[in-house]
Structure formats: structure tokens, C-alpha cells
mmCIF file of C-alpha atoms and ligand atoms in Angstrom:
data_model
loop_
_atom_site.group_PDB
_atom_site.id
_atom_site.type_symbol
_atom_site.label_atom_id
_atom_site.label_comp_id
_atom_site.label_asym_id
_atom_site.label_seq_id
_atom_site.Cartn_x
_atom_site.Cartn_y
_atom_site.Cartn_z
ATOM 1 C CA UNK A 241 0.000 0.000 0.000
ATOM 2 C CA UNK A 242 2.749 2.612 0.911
ATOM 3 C CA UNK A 243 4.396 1.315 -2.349
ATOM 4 C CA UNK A 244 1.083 2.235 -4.406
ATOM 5 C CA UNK A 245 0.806 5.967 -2.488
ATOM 6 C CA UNK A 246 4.549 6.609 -3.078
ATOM 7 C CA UNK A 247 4.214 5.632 -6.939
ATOM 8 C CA UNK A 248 1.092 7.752 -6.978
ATOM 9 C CA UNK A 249 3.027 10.580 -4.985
ATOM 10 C CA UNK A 250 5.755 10.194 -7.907
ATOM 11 C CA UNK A 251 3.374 9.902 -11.002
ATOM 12 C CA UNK A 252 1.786 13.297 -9.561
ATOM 13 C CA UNK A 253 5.255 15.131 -9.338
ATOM 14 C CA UNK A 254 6.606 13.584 -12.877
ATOM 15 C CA UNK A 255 2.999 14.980 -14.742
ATOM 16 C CA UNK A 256 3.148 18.343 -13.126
ATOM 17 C CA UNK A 257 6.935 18.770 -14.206
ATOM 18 C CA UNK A 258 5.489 17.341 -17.315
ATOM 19 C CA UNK A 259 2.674 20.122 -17.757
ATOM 20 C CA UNK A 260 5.114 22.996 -16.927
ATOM 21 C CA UNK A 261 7.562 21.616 -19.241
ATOM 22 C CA UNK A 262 5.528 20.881 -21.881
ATOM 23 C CA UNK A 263 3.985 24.355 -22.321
ATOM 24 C CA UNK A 264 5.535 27.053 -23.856
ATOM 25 C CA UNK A 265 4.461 30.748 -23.079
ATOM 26 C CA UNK A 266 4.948 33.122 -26.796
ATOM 27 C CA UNK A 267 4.709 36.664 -25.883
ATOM 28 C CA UNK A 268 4.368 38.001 -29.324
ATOM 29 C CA UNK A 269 3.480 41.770 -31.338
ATOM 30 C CA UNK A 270 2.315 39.770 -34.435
ATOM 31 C CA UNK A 271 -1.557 39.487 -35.233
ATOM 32 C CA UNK A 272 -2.349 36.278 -33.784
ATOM 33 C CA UNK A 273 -4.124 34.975 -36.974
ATOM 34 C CA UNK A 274 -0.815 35.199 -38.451
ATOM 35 C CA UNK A 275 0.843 32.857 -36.140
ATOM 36 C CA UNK A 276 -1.883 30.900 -35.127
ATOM 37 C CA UNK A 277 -1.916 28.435 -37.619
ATOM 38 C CA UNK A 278 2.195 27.549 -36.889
ATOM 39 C CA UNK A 279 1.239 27.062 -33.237
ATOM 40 C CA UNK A 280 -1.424 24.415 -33.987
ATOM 41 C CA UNK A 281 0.938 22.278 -36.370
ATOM 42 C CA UNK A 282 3.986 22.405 -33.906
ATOM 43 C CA UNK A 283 1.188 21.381 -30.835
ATOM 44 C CA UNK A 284 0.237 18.559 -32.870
ATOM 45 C CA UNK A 285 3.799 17.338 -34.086
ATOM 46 C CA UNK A 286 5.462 17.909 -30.942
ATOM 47 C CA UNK A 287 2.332 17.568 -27.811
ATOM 48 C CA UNK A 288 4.111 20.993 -26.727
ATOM 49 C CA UNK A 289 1.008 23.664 -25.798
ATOM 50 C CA UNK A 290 1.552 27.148 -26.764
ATOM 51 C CA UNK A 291 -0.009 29.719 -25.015
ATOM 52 C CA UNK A 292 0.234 32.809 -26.480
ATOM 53 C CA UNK A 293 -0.243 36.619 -25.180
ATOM 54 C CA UNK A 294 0.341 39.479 -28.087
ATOM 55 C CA UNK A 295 0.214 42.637 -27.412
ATOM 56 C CA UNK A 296 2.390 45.986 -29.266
ATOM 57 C CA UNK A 297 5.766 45.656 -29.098
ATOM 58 C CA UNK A 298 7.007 48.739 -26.715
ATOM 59 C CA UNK A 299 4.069 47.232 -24.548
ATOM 60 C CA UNK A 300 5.577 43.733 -24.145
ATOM 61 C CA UNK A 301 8.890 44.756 -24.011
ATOM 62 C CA UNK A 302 7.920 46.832 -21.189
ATOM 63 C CA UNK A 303 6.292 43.804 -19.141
ATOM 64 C CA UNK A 304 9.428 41.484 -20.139
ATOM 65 C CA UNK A 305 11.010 44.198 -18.027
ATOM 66 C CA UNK A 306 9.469 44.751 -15.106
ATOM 67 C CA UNK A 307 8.595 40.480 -14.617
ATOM 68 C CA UNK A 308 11.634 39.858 -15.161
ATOM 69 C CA UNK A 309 13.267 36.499 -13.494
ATOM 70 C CA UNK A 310 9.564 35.939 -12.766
ATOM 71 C CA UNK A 311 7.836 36.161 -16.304
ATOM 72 C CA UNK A 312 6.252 33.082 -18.067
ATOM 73 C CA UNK A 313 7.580 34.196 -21.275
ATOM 74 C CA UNK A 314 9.335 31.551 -23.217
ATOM 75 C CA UNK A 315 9.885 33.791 -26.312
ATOM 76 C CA UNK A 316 9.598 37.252 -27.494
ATOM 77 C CA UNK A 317 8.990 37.259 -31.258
ATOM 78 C CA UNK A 318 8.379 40.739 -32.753
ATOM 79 C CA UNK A 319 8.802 42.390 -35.913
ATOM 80 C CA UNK A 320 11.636 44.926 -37.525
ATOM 81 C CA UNK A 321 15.155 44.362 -36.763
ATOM 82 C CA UNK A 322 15.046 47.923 -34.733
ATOM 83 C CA UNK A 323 12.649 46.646 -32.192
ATOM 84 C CA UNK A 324 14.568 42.901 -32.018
ATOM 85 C CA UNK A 325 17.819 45.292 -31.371
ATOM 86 C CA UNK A 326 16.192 46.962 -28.553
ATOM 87 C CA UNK A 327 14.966 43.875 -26.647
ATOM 88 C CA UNK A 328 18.776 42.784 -27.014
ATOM 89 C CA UNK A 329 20.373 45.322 -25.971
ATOM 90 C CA UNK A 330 17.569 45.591 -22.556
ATOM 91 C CA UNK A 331 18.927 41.964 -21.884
ATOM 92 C CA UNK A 332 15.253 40.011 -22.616
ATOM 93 C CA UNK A 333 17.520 37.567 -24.652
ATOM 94 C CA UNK A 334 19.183 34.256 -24.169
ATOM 95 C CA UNK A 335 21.876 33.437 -26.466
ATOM 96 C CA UNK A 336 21.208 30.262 -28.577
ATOM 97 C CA UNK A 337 23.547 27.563 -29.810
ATOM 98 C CA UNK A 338 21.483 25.934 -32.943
ATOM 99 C CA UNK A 339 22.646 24.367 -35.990
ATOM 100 C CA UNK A 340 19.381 24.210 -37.366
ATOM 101 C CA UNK A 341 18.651 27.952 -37.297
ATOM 102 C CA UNK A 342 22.136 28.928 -38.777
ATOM 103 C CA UNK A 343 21.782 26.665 -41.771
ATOM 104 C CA UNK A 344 18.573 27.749 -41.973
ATOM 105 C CA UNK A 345 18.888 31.121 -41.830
ATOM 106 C CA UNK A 346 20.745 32.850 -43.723
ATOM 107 C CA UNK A 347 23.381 34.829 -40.994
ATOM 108 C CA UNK A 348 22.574 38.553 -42.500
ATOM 109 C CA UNK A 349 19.085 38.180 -41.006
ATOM 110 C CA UNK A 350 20.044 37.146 -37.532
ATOM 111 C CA UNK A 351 22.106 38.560 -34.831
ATOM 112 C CA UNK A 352 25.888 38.249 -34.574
ATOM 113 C CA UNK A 353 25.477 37.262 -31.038
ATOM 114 C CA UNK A 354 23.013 35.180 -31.621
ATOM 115 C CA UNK A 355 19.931 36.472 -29.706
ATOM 116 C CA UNK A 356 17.486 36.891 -31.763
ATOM 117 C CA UNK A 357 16.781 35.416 -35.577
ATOM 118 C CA UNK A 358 15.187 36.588 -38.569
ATOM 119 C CA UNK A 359 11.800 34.087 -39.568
ATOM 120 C CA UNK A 360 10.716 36.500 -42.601
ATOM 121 C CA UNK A 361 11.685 39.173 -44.734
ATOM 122 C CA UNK A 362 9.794 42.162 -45.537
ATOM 123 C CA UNK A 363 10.521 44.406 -48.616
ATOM 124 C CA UNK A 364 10.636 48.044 -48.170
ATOM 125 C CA UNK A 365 10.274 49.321 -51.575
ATOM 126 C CA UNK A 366 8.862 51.760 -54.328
ATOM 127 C CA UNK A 367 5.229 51.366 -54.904
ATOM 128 C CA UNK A 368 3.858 53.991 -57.888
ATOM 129 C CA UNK A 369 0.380 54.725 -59.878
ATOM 130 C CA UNK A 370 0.491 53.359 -63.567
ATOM 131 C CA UNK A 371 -1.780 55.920 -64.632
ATOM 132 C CA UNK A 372 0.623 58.882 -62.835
ATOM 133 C CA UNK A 373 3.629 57.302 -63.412
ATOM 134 C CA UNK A 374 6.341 56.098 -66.324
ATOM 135 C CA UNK A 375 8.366 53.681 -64.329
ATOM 136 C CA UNK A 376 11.405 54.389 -66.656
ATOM 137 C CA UNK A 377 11.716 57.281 -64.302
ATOM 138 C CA UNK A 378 12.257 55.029 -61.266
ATOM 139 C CA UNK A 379 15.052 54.146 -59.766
ATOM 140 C CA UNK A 380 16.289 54.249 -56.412
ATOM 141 C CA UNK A 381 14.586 55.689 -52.939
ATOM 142 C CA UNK A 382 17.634 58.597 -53.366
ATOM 143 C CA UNK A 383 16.491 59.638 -56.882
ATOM 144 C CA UNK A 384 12.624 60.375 -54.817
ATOM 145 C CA UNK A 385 14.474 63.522 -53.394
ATOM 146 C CA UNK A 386 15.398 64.565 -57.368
ATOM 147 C CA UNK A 387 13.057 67.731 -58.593
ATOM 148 C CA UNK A 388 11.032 65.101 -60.585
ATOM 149 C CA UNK A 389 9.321 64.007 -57.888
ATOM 150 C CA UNK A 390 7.834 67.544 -56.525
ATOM 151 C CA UNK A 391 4.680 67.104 -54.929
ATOM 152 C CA UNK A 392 4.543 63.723 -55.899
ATOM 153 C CA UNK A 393 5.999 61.827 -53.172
ATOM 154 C CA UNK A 394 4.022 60.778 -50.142
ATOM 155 C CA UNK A 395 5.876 58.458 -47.249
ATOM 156 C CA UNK A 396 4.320 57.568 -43.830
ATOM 157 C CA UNK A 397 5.413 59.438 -40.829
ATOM 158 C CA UNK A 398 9.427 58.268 -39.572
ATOM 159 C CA UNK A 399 8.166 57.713 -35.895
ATOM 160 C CA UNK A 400 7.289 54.403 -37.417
ATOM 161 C CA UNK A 401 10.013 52.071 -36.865
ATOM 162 C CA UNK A 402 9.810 50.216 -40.188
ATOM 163 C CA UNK A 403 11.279 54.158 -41.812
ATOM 164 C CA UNK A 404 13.890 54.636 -39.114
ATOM 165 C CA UNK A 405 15.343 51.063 -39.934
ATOM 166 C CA UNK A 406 15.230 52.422 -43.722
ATOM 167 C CA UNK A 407 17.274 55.557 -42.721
ATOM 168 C CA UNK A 408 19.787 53.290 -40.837
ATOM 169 C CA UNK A 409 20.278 51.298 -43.980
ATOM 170 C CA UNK A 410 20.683 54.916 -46.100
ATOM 171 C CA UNK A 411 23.068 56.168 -43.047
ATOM 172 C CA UNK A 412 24.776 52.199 -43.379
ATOM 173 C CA UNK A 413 25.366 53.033 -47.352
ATOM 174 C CA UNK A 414 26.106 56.379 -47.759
ATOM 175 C CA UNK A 415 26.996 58.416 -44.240
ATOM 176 C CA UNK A 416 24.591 60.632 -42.516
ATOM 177 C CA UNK A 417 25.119 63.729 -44.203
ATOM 178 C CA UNK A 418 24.464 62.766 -47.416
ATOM 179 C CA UNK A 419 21.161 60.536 -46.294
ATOM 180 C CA UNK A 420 20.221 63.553 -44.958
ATOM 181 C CA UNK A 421 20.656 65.839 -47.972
ATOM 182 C CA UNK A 422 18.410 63.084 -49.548
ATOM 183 C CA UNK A 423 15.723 62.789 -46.884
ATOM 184 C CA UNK A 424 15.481 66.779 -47.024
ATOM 185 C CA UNK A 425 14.681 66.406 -50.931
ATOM 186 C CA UNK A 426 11.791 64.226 -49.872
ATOM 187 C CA UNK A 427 10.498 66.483 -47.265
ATOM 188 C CA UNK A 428 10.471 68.911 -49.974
ATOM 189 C CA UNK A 429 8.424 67.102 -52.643
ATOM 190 C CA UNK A 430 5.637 65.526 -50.187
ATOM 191 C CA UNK A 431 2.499 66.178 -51.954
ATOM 192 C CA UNK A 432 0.398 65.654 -48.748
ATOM 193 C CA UNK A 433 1.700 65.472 -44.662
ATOM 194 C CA UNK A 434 2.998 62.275 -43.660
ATOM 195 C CA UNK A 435 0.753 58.644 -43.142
ATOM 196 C CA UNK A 436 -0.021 57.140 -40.496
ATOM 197 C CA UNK A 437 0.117 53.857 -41.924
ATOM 198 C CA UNK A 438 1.505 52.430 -45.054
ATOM 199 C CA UNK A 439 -2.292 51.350 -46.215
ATOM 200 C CA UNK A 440 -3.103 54.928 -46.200
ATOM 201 C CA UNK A 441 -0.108 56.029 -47.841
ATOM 202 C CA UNK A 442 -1.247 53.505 -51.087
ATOM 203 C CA UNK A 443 -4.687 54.591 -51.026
ATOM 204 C CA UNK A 444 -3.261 58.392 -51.536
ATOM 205 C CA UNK A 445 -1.631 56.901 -54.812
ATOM 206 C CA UNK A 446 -4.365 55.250 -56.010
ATOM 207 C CA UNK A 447 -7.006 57.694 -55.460
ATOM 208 C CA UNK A 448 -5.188 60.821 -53.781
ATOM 209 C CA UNK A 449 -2.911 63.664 -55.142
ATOM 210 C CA UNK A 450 0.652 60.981 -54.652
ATOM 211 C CA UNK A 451 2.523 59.308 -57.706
ATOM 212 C CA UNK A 452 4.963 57.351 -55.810
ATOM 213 C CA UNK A 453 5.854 55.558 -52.150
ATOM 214 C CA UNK A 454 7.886 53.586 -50.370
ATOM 215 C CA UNK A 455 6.062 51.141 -48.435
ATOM 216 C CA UNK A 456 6.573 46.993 -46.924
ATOM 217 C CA UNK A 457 5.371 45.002 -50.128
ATOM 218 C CA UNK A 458 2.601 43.075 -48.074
ATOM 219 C CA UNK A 459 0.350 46.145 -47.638
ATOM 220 C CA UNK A 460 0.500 46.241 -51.446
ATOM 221 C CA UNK A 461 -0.342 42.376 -52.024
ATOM 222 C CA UNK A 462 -3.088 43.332 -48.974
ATOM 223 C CA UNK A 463 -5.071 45.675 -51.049
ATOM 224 C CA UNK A 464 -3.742 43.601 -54.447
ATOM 225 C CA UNK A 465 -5.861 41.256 -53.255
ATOM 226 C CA UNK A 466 -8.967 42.780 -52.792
ATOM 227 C CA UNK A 467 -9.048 43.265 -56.014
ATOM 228 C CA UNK A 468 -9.727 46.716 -56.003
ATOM 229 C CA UNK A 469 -6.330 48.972 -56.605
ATOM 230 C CA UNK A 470 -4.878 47.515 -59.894
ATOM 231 C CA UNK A 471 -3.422 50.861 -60.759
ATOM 232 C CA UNK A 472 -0.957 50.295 -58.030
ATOM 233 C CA UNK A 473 2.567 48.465 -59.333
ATOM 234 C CA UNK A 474 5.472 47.938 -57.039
ATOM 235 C CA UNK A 475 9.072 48.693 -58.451
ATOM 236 C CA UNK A 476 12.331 47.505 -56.615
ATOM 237 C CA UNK A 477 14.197 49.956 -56.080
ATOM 238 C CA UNK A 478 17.832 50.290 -55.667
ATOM 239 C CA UNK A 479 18.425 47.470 -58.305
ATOM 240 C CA UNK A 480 21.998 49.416 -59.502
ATOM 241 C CA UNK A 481 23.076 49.148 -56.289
ATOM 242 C CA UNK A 482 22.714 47.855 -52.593
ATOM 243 C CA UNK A 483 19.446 46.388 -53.408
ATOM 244 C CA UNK A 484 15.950 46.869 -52.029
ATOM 245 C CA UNK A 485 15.601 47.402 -48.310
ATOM 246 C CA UNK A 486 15.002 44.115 -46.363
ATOM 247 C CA UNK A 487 13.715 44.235 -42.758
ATOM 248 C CA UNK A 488 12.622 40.982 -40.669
ATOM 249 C CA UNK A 489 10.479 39.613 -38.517
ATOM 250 C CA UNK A 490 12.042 37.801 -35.742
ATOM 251 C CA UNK A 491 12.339 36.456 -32.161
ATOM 252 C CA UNK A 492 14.675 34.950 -29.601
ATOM 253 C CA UNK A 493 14.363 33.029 -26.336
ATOM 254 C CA UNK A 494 13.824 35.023 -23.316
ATOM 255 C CA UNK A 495 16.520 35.108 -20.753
ATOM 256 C CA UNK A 496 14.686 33.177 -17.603
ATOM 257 C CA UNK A 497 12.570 30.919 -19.452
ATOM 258 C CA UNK A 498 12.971 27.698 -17.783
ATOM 259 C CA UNK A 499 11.874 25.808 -20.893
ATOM 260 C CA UNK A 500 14.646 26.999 -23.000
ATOM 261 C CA UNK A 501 15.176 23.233 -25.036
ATOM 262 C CA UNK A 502 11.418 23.450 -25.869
ATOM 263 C CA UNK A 503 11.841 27.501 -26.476
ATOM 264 C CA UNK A 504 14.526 26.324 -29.537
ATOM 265 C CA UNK A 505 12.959 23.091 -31.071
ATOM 266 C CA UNK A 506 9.902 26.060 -31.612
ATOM 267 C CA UNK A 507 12.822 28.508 -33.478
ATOM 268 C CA UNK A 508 14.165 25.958 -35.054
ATOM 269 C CA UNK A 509 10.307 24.753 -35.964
ATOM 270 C CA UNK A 510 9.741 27.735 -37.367
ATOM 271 C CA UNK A 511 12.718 27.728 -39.557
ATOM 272 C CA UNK A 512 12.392 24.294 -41.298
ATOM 273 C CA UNK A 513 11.003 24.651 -44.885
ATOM 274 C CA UNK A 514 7.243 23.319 -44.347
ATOM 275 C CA UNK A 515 7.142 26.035 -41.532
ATOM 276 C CA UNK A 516 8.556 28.921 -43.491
ATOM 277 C CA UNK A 517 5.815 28.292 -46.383
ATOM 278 C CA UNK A 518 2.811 28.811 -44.250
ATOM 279 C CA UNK A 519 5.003 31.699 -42.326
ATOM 280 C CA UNK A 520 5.853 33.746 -44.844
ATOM 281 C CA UNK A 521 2.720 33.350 -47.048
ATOM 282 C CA UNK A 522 0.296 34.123 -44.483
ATOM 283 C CA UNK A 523 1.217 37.737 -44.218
ATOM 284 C CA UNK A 524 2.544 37.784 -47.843
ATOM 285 C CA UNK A 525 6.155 38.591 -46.478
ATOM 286 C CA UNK A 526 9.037 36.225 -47.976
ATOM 287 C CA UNK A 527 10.516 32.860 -46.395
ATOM 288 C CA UNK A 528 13.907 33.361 -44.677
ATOM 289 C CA UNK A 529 14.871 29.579 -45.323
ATOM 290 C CA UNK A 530 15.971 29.440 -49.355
ATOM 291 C CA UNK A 531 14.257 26.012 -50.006
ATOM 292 C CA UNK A 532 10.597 27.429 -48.879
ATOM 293 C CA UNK A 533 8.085 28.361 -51.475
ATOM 294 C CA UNK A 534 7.072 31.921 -52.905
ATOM 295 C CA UNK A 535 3.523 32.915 -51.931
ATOM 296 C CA UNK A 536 1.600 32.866 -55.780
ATOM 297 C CA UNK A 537 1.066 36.564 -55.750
ATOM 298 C CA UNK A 538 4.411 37.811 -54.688
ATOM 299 C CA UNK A 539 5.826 35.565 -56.758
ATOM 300 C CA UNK A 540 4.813 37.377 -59.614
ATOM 301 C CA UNK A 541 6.443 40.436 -58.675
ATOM 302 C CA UNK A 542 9.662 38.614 -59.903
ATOM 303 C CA UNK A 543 13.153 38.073 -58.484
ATOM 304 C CA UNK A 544 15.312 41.268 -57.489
ATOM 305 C CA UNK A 545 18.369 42.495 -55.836
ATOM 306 C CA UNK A 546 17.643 43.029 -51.978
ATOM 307 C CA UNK A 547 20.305 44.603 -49.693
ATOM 308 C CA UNK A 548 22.124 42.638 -47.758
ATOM 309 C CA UNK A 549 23.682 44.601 -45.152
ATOM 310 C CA UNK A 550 23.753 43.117 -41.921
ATOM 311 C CA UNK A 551 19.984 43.716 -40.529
ATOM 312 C CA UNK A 552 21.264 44.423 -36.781
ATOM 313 C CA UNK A 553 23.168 47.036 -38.252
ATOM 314 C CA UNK A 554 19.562 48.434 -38.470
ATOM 315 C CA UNK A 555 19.297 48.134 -34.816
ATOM 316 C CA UNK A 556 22.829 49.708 -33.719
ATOM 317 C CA UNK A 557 21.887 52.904 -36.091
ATOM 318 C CA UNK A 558 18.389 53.404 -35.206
ATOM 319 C CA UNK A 559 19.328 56.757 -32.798
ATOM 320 C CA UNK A 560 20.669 58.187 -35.661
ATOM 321 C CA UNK A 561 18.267 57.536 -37.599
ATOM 322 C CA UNK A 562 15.783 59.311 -35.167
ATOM 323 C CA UNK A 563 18.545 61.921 -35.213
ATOM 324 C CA UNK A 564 18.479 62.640 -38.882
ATOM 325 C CA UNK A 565 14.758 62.291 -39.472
ATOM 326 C CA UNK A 566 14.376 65.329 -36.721
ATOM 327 C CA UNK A 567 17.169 67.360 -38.497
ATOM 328 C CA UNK A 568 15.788 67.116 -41.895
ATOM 329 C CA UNK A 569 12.506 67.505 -40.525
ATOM 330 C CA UNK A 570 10.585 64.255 -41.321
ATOM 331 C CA UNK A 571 8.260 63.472 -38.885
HETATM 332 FE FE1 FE B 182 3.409 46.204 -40.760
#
């Protein structure tokens, strides 16, 4: 009998260790429709629960910090490489040893020290009217600050994080004063005040007084989709050079999460090709992992040139950024 109660006693402690162990806690800025799909496949394959809490990004970044050593987060995934940066450099991370993510992922779109990892790209880029615009007179986002473009351009405000990571990779390429000679030409051919939003900014060129934007390509393939703005036509920009502006979505394992093995086999999860293709596609962005597939409507955009530079450097030059958008008076 005391054998029975002390087996019972055991089989209670081993399945609690087993629950707590075989949940994982996502704290994550992404839309949960986006990611919700991933989480049910990697439940089923693995019998690992996710529970997931999203929230904004400054938000949850915020509550990482003030839980700390006590928070249930497992992971923080987020989007742009200026926001991934941050939660570095407040120590949320825990470095990772994997294999699997570095052959999967291709090292420009993941940190150097290895705390957080790219799981998409996203394509800042020129988007114009056909009916306003010959798109033999496109070429990079410099030539937008070129008299052409007067009262033509339209950009959404730089407070948003996705245009301060663009201005680090103009500061990156061609030193601040000159990105800032450039972002003063743009200033000076806005044909309306700045977005909110880069749905609002395409709207404006469809139907509003602006020719040309820069925008991430899924807001495009958004309203592509409806069916509804097929006088909009995206153009990659910077082809004769760097490239066209690649930012990320990404996310790392948080410092005290005492399920760190489970934390990785997720990464690494979401890195594997079958992953990436539902990933990626779901929000129209592209696969980091080269062997995943090409959502059908970005895939006839076509192949292009993106820019390659390091996407923490993003990160490390995001005050500056802030810096020069305030000087040249982009807000
Ligand atoms: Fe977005």
C-alpha cells in the first residue's frame, strides 16, 4: 500500500513537471491569426502547448522588463530588426547555440550574437500609380528627393520604426550627411503630410494627389488582393546598387525561461522549410529559409536584388536615424 501511495506521490510530481515543461508561453506583437496556424501544427507534431499573449511591441517589451526572473515568457517574437535590437540590448535575450537555425537562416538576417533570428523578410520598396507614373523614371529611394518628384511623393510618418530602420540602412550606405541631404529632398516634394500607416499612404496613390511611395510590399499584395487597386505596381528599387531594403520579422528566447530546449525546437520549428511556407505566405512577407516556397502573388512580382547589409546594423543605427529624421525635418 505505501508502495502504491509513493508511486502515486511520484506519477503526480513527474505529470506536473510534465505540464510545466511541456507548455511554452509566446509573448508576441504579431496578429495572432498570423501565427496561429504555426502554433497548432507544432502542438500537434510535438504535444508541446503554446499559449500565447500578443500585445504591441514597446508594450511587451515593457512587461518582459518589469517580470523579469519571474515572467512566463518563453519567447519574445516581434517584428523589424530595430525593435529585435532593442529587446537585445535591454537583456530580454538568451543566447542560442542551434545548428538548425544557422543553416537555416541565412546569418545577415540574424544577430551576430546570436539572440534573436530573422523568420521573414519584408521588402521596403517603391510602390507607384500606372496611370501617374512612367516607371522608366524610377530608380532608387535617393532619386525620390530629385526635382522630378515635386509634390509627388508621399511616405508615412518616420516615428514608425519600419522608416527609421530604412534611414539606418541609407546612413549604413552612404553616411549621414548625405542621407540627410536626400531625406530633405523628400520632405520637400511631399504632396500631402505624412501617413499614419503604409495602407493609407497607397490609397493616396491610387485615389489621392501621390505618384509614388515607399512602403513593406505586403500592404501592397493586402489591397492587391482585394481586387480593387490595380493601378498600383510595385518597383524595386535600388536594383543598380545595394538592393531593395530588407527588414525581418524575428524572435529569440527570453533570458529566464525555464523551458529553454522546448523555447529552440519552436525557433528551429519555425525555420524548417514546411514552416517557413505557411510563415511567410500568411502575411505575404518572404521565407527566410531558401528552399521554402514563394507565396503565388508575390511571386509574380519577380526576383530582385535586396540589400544585404547586416539587418542588426539596423538596430545599432536606429538613434541616428531618429537623429536625422528630426534634423531634416521628417516626422
Ligand atoms: Fe506592418
Amino acid at each position: 500500500m505505501r508502495k502504491l501511495s509513493l508511486l502515486i506521490i511520484i506519477l503526480a510530481i513527474s505529470s506536473c513537471s510534465k505540464i510545466d515543461e511541456n507548455t511554452l508561453t509566446i509573448y508576441s506583437s504579431r496578429q495572432p491569426q498570423l501565427i496561429e496556424p504555426l502554433l497548432e501544427s507544432f502542438e500537434l507534431e510535438t504535444g508541446i502547448k503554446i499559449e500565447l499573449l500578443t500585445g504591441d511591441a514597446p508594450q511587451l517589451l515593457q512587461r518582459l522588463k518589469s517580470e523579469g526572473g519571474m515572467t512566463q515568457a518563453d519567447i519574445f517574437m516581434t517584428v523589424d530588426a530595430g525593435t529585435l535590437w532593442q529587446a537585445a540590448s535591454e537583456d530580454i535575450f538568451h543566447p542560442i547555440d542551434s545548428k538548425i537555425l544557422e543553416e537555416n537562416i541565412p546569418s545577415y538576417l540574424r544577430d551576430s550574437e546570436k539572440r534573436w533570428f530573422g523568420f521573414s523578410k519584408r521588402i521596403r520598396t517603391i510602390v507607384y500609380s500606372k496611370e501617374k507614373v512612367d516607371p522608366q523614371n524610377l530608380s532608387t529611394i535617393e532619386d525620390l528627393a530629385s526635382e522630378k518628384w515635386d509634390n509627388k511623393l508621399c511616405l508615412r510618418t518616420s516615428r514608425k520604426v519600419y522608416n527609421r530602420s530604412l534611414l539606418a540602412s541609407m546612413i549604413d550606405n552612404l553616411g549621414y550627411e548625405q542621407s540627410k541631404s536626400i531625406v530633405k529632398g523628400w520632405v520637400n516634394n511631399f504632396a500631402t503630410p505624412v501617413f499614419s500607416n503604409d495602407t493609407n499612404a497607397l490609397k493616396a496613390v491610387a485615389d489621392g494627389p501621390c505618384h509614388v511611395t515607399i512602403v513593406n510590399t505586403y500592404y501592397l499584395a493586402r489591397l492587391l488582393d482585394t481586387g480593387k487597386y490595380d493601378q498600383l505596381e510595385i518597383f524595386w528599387s535600388n536594383q543598380s546598387n545595394r538592393g531593395a531594403h530588407v527588414n525581418i520579422t524575428g524572435a529569440g528566447v527570453v533570458k529566464s525561461s525555464k523551458n529553454k530546449l522546448n523555447a529552440i525546437k519552436f525557433l528551429e520549428y519555425l525555420s524548417t522549410k514546411e514552416a517557413q511556407d505557411i510563415y511567410a505566405s500568411l502575411n505575404y512577407e518572404f521565407p527566410v529559409n531558401t528552399r521554402s516556397e514563394l507565396n503565388d502573388l508575390i511571386k509574380k512580382w519577380g526576383t530582385f536584388k535586396e540589400d544585404e547589409i547586416p539587418v542588426e546594423r539596423l538596430g545599432k543605427l536606429q538613434r541616428q536615424a531618429v537623429k536625422l529624421a528630426q534634423e531634416a525635418e521628417y516626422f
